[in-house]
Short mmCIF file of C-alpha atoms in Angstrom, two decimals:
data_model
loop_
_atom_site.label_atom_id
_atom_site.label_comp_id
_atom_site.label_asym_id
_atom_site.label_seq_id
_atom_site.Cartn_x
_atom_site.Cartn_y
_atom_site.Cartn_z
CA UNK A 523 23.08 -7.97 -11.57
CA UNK A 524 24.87 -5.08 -9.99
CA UNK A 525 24.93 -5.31 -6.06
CA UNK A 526 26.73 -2.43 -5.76
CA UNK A 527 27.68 -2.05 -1.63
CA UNK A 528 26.11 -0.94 1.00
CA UNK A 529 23.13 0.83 -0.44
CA UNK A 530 23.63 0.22 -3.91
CA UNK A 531 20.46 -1.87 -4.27
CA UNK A 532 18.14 0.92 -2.55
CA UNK A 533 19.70 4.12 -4.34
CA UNK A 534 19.15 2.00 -7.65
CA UNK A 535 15.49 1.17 -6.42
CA UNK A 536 14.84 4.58 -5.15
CA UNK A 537 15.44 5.61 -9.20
CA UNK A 538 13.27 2.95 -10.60
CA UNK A 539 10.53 3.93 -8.29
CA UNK A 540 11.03 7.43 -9.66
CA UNK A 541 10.54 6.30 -13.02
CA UNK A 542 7.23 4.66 -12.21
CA UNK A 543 5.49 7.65 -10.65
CA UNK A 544 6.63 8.79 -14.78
CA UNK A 545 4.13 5.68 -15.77
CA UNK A 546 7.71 3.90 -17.04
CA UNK A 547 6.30 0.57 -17.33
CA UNK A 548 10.17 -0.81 -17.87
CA UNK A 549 11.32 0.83 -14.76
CA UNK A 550 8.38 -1.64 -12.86
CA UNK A 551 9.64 -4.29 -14.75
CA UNK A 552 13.28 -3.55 -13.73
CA UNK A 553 12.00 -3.11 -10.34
CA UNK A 554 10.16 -6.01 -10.62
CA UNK A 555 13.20 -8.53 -11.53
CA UNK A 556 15.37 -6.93 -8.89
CA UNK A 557 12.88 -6.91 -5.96
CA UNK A 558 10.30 -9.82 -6.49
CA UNK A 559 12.78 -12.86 -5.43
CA UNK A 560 12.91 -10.96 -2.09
CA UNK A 561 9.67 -9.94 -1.36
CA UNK A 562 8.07 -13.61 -2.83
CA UNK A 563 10.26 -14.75 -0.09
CA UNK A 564 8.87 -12.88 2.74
CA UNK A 565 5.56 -13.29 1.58
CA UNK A 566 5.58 -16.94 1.02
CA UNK A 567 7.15 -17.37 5.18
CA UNK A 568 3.42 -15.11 6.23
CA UNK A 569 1.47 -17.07 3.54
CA UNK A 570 2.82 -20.15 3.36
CA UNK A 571 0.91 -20.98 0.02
CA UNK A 572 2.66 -20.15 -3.13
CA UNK A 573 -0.32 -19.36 -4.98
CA UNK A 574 -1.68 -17.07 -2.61
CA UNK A 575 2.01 -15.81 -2.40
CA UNK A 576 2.18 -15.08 -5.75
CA UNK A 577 -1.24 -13.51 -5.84
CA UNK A 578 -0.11 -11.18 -2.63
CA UNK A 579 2.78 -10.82 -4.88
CA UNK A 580 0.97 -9.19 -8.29
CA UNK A 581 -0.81 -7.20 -5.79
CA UNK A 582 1.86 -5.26 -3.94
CA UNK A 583 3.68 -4.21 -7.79
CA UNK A 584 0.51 -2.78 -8.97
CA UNK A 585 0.13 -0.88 -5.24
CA UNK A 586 3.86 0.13 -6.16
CA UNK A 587 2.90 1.15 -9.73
CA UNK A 588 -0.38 3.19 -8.31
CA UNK A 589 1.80 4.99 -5.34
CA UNK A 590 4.78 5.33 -6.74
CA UNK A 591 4.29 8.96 -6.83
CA UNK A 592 3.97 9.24 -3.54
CA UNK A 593 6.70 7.54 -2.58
CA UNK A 594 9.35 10.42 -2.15
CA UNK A 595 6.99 11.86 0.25
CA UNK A 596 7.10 9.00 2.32
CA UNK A 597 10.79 8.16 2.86
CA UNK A 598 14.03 8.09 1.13
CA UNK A 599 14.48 4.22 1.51
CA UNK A 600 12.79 1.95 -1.17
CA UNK A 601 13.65 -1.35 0.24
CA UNK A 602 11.87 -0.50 3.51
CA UNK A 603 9.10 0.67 1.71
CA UNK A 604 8.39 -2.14 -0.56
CA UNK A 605 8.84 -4.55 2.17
CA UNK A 606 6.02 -2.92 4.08
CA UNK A 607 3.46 -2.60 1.35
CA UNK A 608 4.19 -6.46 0.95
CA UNK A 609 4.19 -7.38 4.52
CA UNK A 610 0.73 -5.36 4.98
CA UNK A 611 -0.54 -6.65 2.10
CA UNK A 612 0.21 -10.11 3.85
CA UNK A 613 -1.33 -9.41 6.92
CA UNK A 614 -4.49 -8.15 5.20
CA UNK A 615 -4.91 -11.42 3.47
CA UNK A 616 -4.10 -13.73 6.28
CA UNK A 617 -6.69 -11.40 8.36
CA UNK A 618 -9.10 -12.03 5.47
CA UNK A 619 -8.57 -16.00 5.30
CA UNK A 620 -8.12 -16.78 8.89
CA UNK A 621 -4.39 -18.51 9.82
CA UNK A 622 -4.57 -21.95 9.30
CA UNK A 623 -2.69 -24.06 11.65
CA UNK A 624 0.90 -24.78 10.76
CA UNK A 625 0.54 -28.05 8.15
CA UNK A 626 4.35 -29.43 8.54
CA UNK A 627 3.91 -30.79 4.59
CA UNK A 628 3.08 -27.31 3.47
CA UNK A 629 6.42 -26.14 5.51
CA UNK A 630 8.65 -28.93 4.14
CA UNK A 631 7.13 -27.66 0.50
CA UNK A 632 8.02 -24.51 1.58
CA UNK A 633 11.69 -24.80 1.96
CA UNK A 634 11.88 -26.52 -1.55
CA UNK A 635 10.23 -24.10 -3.06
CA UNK A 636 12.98 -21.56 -1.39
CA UNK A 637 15.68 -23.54 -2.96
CA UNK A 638 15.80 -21.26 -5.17
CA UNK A 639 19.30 -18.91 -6.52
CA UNK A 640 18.07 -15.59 -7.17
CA UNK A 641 20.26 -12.47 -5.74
CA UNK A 642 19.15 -11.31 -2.00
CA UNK A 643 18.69 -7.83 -2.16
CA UNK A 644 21.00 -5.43 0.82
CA UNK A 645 18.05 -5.43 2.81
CA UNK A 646 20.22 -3.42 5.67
CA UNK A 647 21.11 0.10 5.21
CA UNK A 648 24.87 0.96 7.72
CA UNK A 649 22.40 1.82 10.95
CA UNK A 650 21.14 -0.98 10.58
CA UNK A 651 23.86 -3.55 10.49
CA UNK A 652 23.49 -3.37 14.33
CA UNK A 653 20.15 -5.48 14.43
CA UNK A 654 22.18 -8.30 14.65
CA UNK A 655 23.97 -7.02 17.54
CA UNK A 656 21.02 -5.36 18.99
CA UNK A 657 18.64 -8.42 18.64
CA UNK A 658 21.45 -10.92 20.05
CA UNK A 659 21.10 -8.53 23.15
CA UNK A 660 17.77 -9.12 23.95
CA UNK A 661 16.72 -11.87 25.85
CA UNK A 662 16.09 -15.46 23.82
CA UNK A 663 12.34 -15.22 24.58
CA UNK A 664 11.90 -11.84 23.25
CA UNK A 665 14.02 -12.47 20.15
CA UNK A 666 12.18 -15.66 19.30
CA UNK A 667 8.15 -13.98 19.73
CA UNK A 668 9.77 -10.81 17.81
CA UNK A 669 10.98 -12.70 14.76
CA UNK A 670 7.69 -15.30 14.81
CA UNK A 671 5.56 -11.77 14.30
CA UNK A 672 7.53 -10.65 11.98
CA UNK A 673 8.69 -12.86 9.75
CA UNK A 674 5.77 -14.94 9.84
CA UNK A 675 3.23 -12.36 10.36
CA UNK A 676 1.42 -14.17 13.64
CA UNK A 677 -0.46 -12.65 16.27
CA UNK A 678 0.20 -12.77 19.61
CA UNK A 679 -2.13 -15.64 19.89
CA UNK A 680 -0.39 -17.97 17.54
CA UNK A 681 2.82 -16.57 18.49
CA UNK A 682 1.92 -18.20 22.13
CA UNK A 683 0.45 -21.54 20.57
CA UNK A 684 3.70 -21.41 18.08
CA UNK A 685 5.14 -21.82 21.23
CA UNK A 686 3.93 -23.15 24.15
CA UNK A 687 3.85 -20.06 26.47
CA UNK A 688 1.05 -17.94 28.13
CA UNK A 689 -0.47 -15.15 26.25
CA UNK A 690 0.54 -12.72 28.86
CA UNK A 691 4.05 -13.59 29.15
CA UNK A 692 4.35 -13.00 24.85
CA UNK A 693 2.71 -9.84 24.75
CA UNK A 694 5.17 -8.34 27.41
CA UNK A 695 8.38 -10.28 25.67
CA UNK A 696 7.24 -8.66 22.19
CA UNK A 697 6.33 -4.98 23.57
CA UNK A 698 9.83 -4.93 26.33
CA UNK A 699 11.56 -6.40 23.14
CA UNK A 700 10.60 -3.70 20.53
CA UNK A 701 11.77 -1.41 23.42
CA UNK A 702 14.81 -2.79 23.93
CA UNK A 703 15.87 -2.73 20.22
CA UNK A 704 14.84 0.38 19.76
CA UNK A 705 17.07 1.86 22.55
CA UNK A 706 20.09 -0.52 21.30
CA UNK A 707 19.30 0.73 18.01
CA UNK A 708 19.18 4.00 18.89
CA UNK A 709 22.84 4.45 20.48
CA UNK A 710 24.39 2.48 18.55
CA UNK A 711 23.52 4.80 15.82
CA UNK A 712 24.55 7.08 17.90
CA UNK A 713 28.14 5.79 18.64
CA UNK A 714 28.24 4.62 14.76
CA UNK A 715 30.93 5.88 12.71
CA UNK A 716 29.23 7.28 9.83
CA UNK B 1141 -9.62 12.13 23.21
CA UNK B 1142 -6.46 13.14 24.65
CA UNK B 1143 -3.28 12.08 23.01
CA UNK B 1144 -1.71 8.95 24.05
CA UNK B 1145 2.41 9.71 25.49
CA UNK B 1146 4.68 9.54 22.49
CA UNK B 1147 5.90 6.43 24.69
CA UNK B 1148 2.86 4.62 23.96
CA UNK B 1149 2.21 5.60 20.52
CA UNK B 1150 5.62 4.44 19.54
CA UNK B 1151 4.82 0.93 21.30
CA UNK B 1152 2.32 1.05 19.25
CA UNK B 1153 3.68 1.91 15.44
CA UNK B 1154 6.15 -0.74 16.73
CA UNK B 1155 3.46 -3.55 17.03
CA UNK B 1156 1.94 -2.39 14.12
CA UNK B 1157 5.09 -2.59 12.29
CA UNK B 1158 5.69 -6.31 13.56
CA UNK B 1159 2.05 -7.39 12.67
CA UNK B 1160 0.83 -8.05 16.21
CA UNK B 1161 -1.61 -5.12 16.23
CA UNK B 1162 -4.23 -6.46 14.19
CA UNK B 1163 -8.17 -6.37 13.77
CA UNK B 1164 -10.13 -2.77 14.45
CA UNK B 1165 -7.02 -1.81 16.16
CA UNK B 1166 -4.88 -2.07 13.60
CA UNK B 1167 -7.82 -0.09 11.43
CA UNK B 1168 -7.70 2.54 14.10
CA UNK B 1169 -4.18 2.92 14.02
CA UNK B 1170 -3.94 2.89 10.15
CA UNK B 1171 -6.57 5.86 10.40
CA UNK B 1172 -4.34 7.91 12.59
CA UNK B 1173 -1.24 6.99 9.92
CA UNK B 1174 -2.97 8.70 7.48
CA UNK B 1175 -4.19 11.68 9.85
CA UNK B 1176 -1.14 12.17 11.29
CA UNK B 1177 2.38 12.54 9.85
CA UNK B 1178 4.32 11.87 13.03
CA UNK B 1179 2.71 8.98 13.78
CA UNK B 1180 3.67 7.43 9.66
CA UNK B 1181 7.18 8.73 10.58
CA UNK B 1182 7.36 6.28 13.80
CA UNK B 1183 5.70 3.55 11.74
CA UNK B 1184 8.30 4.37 8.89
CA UNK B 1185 11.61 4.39 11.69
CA UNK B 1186 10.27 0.82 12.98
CA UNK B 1187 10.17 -0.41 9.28
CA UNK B 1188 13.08 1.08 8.77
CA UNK B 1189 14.64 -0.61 11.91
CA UNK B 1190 12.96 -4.29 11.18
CA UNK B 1191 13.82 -4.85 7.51
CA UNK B 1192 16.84 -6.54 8.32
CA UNK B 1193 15.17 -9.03 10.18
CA UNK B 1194 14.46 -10.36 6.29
CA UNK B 1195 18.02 -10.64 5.89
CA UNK B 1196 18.32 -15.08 6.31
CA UNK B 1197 14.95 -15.36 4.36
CA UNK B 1198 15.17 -17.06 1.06
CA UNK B 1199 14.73 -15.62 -1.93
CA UNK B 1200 12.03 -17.18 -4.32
CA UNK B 1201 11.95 -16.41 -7.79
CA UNK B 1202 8.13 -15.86 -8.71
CA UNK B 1203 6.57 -17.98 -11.91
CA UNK B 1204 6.19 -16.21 -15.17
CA UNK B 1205 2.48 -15.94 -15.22
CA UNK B 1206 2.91 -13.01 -11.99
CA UNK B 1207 4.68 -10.66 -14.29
CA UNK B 1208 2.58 -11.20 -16.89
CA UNK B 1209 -0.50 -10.94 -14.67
CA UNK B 1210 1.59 -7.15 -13.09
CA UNK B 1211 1.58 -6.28 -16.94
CA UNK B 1212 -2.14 -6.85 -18.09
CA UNK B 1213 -3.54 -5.25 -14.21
CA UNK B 1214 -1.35 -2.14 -14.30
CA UNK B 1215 -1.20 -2.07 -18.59
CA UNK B 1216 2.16 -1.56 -18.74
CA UNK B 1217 2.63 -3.74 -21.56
CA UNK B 1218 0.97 -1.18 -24.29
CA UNK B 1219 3.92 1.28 -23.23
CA UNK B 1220 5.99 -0.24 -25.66
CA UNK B 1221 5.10 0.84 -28.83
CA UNK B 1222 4.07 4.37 -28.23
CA UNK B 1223 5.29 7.22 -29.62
CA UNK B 1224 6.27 10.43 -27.72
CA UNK B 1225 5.69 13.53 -29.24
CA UNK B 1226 3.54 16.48 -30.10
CA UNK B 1227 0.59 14.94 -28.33
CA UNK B 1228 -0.30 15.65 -24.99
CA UNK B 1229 1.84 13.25 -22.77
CA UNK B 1230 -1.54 11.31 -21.87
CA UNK B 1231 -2.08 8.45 -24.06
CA UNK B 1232 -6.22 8.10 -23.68
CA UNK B 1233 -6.23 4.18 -25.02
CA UNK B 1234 -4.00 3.78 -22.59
CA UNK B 1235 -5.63 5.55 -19.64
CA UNK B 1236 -9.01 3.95 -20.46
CA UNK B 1237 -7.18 0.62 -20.68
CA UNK B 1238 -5.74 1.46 -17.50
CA UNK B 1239 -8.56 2.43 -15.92
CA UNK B 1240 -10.63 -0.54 -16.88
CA UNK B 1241 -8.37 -2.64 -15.37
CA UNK B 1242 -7.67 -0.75 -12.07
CA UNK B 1243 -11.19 -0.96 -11.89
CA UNK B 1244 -11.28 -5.09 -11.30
CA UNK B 1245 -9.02 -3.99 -8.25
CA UNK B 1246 -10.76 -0.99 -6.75
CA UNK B 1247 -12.16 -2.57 -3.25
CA UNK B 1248 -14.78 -1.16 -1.38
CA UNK B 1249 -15.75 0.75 -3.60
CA UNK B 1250 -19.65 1.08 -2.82
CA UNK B 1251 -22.24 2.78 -4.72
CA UNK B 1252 -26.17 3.47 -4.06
CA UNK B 1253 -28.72 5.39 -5.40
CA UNK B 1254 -29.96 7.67 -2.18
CA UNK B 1255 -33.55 7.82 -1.01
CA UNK B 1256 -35.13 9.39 -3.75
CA UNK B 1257 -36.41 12.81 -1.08
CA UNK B 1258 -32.72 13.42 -0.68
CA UNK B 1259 -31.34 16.72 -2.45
CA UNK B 1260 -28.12 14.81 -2.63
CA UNK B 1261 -27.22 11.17 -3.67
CA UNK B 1262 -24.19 9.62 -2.99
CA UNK B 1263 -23.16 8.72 -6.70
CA UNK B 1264 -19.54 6.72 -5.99
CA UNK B 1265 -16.93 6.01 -3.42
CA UNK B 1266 -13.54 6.42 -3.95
CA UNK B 1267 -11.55 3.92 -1.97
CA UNK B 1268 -7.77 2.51 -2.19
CA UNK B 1269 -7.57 -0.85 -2.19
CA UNK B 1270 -7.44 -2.31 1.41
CA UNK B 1271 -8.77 1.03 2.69
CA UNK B 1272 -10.81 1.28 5.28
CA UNK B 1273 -12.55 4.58 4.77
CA UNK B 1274 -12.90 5.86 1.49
CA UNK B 1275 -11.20 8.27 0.19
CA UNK B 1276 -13.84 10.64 -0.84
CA UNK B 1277 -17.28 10.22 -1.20
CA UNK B 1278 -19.05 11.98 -4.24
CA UNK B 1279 -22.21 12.77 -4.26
CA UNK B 1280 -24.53 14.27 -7.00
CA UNK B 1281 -27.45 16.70 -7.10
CA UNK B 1282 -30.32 15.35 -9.28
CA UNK B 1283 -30.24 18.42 -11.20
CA UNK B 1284 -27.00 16.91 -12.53
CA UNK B 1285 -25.19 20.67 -12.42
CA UNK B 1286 -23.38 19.88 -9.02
CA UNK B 1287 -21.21 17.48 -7.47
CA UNK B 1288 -20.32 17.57 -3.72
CA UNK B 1289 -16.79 15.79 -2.56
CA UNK B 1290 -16.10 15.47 0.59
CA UNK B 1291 -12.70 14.31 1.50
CA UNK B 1292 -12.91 11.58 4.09
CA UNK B 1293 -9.01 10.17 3.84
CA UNK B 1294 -7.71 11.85 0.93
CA UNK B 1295 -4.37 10.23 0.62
CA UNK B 1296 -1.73 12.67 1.54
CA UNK B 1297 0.05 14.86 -1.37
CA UNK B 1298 2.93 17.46 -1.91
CA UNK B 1299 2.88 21.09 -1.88
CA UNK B 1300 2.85 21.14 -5.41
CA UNK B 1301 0.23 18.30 -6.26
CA UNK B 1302 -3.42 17.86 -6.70
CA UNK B 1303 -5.85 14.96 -7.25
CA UNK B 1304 -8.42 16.14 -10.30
CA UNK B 1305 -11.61 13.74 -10.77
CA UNK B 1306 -12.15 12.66 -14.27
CA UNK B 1307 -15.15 11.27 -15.63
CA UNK B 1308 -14.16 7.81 -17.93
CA UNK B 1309 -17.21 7.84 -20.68
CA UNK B 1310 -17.56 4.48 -22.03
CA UNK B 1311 -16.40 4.38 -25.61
CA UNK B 1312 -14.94 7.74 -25.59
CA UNK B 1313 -11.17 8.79 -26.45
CA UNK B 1314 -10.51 10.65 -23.41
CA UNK B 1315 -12.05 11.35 -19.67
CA UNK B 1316 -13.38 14.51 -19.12
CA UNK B 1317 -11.89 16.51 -16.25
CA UNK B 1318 -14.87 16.82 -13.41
CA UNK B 1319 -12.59 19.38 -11.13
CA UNK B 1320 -9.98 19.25 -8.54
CA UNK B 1321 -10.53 17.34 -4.95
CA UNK B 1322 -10.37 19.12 -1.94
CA UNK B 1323 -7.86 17.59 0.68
CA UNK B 1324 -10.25 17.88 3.56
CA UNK B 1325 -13.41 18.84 3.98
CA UNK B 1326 -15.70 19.54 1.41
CA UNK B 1327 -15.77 21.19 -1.70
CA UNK B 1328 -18.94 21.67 -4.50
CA UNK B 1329 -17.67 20.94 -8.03
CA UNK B 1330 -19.78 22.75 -10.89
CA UNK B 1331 -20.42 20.64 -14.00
CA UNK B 1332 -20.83 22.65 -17.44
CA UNK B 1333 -22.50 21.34 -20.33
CA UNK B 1334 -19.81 19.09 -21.22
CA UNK B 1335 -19.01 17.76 -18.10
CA UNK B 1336 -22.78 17.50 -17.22
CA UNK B 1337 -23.15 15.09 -20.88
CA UNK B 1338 -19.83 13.36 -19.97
CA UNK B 1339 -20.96 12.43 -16.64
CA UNK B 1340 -24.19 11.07 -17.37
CA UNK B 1341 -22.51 8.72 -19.92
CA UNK B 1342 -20.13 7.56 -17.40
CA UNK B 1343 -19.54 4.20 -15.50
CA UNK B 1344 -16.52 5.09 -14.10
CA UNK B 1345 -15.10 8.09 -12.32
CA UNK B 1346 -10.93 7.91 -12.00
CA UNK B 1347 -8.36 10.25 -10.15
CA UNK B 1348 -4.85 11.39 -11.05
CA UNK B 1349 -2.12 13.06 -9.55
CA UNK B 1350 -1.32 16.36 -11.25
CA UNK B 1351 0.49 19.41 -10.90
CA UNK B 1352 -1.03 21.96 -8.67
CA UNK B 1353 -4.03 23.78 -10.28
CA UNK B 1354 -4.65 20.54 -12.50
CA UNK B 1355 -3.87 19.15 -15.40
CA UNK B 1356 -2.05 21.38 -17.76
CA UNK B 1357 -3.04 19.67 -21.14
CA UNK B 1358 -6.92 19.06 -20.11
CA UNK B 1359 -6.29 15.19 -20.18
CA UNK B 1360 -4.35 13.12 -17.41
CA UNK B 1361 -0.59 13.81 -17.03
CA UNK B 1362 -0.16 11.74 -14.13
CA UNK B 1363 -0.81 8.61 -12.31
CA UNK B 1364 -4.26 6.85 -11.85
CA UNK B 1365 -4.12 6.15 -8.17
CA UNK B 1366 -8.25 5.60 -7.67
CA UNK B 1367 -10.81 4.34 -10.17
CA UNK B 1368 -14.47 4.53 -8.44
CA UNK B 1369 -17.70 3.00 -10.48
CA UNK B 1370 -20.25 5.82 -11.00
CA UNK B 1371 -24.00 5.92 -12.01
CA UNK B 1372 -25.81 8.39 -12.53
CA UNK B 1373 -28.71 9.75 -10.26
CA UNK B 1374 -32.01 7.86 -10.34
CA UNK B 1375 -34.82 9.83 -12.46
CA UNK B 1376 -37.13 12.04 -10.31
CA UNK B 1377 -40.28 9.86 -11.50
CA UNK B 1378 -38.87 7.08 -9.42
#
């Protein structure tokens, strides 16, 4: 598998995408065996259940497969893109199951099931190498509740249970957070060398 | 309502782009997305700026049965063998087949038969799934001649695109075009003879994305993105 540089994997993605607003069905599959390790994996850390991973899974390729026409309307970026329709997709299921509490066997059958080889995709275009930076500049507090939301797709309630702090005190870390990076983001873009 | 500061509505696509803004306010807010194109394009930036946070996540390499399952829902699969050609680029089988299965996946999409004093009966929604308005709502004069749309969240669409409704008779080789949507508003769609026959032997009513002023061939060029279960109006004796 070709992971061409910097934005090798997107440009490549962007084309299959194309293909599939054609009704290419090989161009989904393509996209399919290039994407699907990535976004199973994000999916699986909101869901925690591989079945209903997998099921989230089947549903954001046929969402890509329905929309893919309207897809250069919406941004150049395909990695972004796909990432959101599976991370929506996620919340909209975990909002129609209710969260269930954190079962530490289901996490420790988590990580085995993320043993697994296949190829990450370049998930960050250039301007946004600086996350790192950027996120490592906020404060620990903020960059913890941040990543909890995200990655595992909790509100600010469990976010605050997650971790033993007040509601209040989350809320403010996640919005003063998102502010923060966002400004960092911004100028460093800025200052980037392009 | 007076617009929120660009401040707060980008503290907003920002929590909406984490996940934290959930329940009717995360409805709201994917309302106004679809309303409003530089509100998607502060959503977009914030996806844009968070996807790296994916970057230590492991990958997980799905089990077979997903693809297959991505093959049979979105009929890919029957691709393989076609031919291209002198036929129009539309391959009906494959539309219907399509359609039929798009169908198992079309949420929300409600249909009743109106009080019976009504002029007008709401005959099929057309809804994406995880919408949370419909798309358009169709509705159907019990003379059978007319159809009213009304565009509710028509799904947004380039210059040079339209979204034609297509009526999928069961058993039949090919839909029969009903008439282009209207973006917003509303927008009365006359039904000839054909369409009138084709209609009334319907279940299901699908829509495609086509070149501006509709298909060119007079059978779906491009992608189903909504398939909507129809019926037809209730008889006048009832």
């Amino acid at each position: 598998m070709a992971t061409d540089g910097e934005s090798g994997d997107d440009a490549a993605l962007v084309a299959l995408i194309a293909r599939c607003a054609t009704q290419d069905g090989q161009a989904l599959a393509e996209l399919y065996r290039r994407a699907s390790p990535t976004l199973l994996g994000c999916l699986l850390r909101i869901l925690r259940r591989r079945a209903l991973a997998e099921e989230a899974l089947q549903d954001v390729f046929v969402q890509v497969w329905q929309r893919a026409a309207q897809f250069d309307e919406y941004r150049g970026r395909a990695i972004p893109w796909l990432v959101s329709i599976a991370r929506y997709r996620a919340i909209d299921i975990l909002r129609r199951e209710r969260a269930e509490a954190v079962d530490p066997q289901e996490l420790a059958e988590r990580e085995m099931t993320s043993s697994g080889d296949p190829a990450e995709l370049e998930l960050a275009s250039a301007g946004e190498r600086w996350l790192d930076y950027c996120l490592n500049a906020l404060s620990d507090d903020q960059r913890a509740t941040i990543r909890l939301a995200y990655l595992e797709g909790r509100t600010h309630i469990e976010v605050a249970s997650a971790l033993d702090r007040p509601l209040g005190s989350v809320k403010s870390w996640i919005r003063r957070g998102l502010r923060a990076l966002r400004e960092c983001l911004d100028s460093c873009a800025i200052r980037a060398p392009s | 309502m007076r617009d929120p500061s660009p401040e707060l509505i980008d503290a907003l696509a920002a929590e909406y782009a984490v996940g934290t803004l959930r329940g009717p306010a995360r409805r709201r807010f994917e309302r106004w997305i679809r309303a409003r194109s530089d509100v998607a394009a502060r959503v977009r930036r914030w996806e844009d700026r968070l996807v790296g946070l994916l970057a230590g996540v492991a990958t997980v390499r799905p089990s077979p049965r997903v693809w297959r399952e991505i093959e049979l829902r979105t009929s890919t699969r029957v691709r393989t063998g076609e031919t291209v050609g002198a036929r129009p680029s539309v391959r009906p089988m494959r539309f219907l087949a399509l359609a039929a299965t798009l169908a198992a996946l079309v949420f929300g999409v409600s249909l009743y038969l109106a009080d019976a004093r009504r002029t007008w009966e709401l005959a099929a929604e057309i809804a994406a799934p995880q919408a949370t308005a419909p798309a358009w709502s169709i509705e159907i004069d019990r003379r059978a001649d007319e159809l009213r749309v009304r565009a509710m969240n028509a799904p947004a669409l380039a210059a040079d695109r339209e979204h034609e409704l297509w009526a999928l008779v069961d058993g039949a080789a090919a839909p029969v075009s009903l008439g282009l949507l209207p973006q917003a508003g509303e927008a009365r769609l006359t039904l000839g003879p054909a369409q009138r026959t084709a209609l009334a032997r319907a279940s299901k009513v699908a829509v495609s994305l086509e070149p501006r002023g509709g298909s060119p061939t007079g059978a779906p060029t491009g992608p189903v993105l909504f398939v909507a279960d129809v019926r037809p109006p209730r008889h006048s004796s009832t």
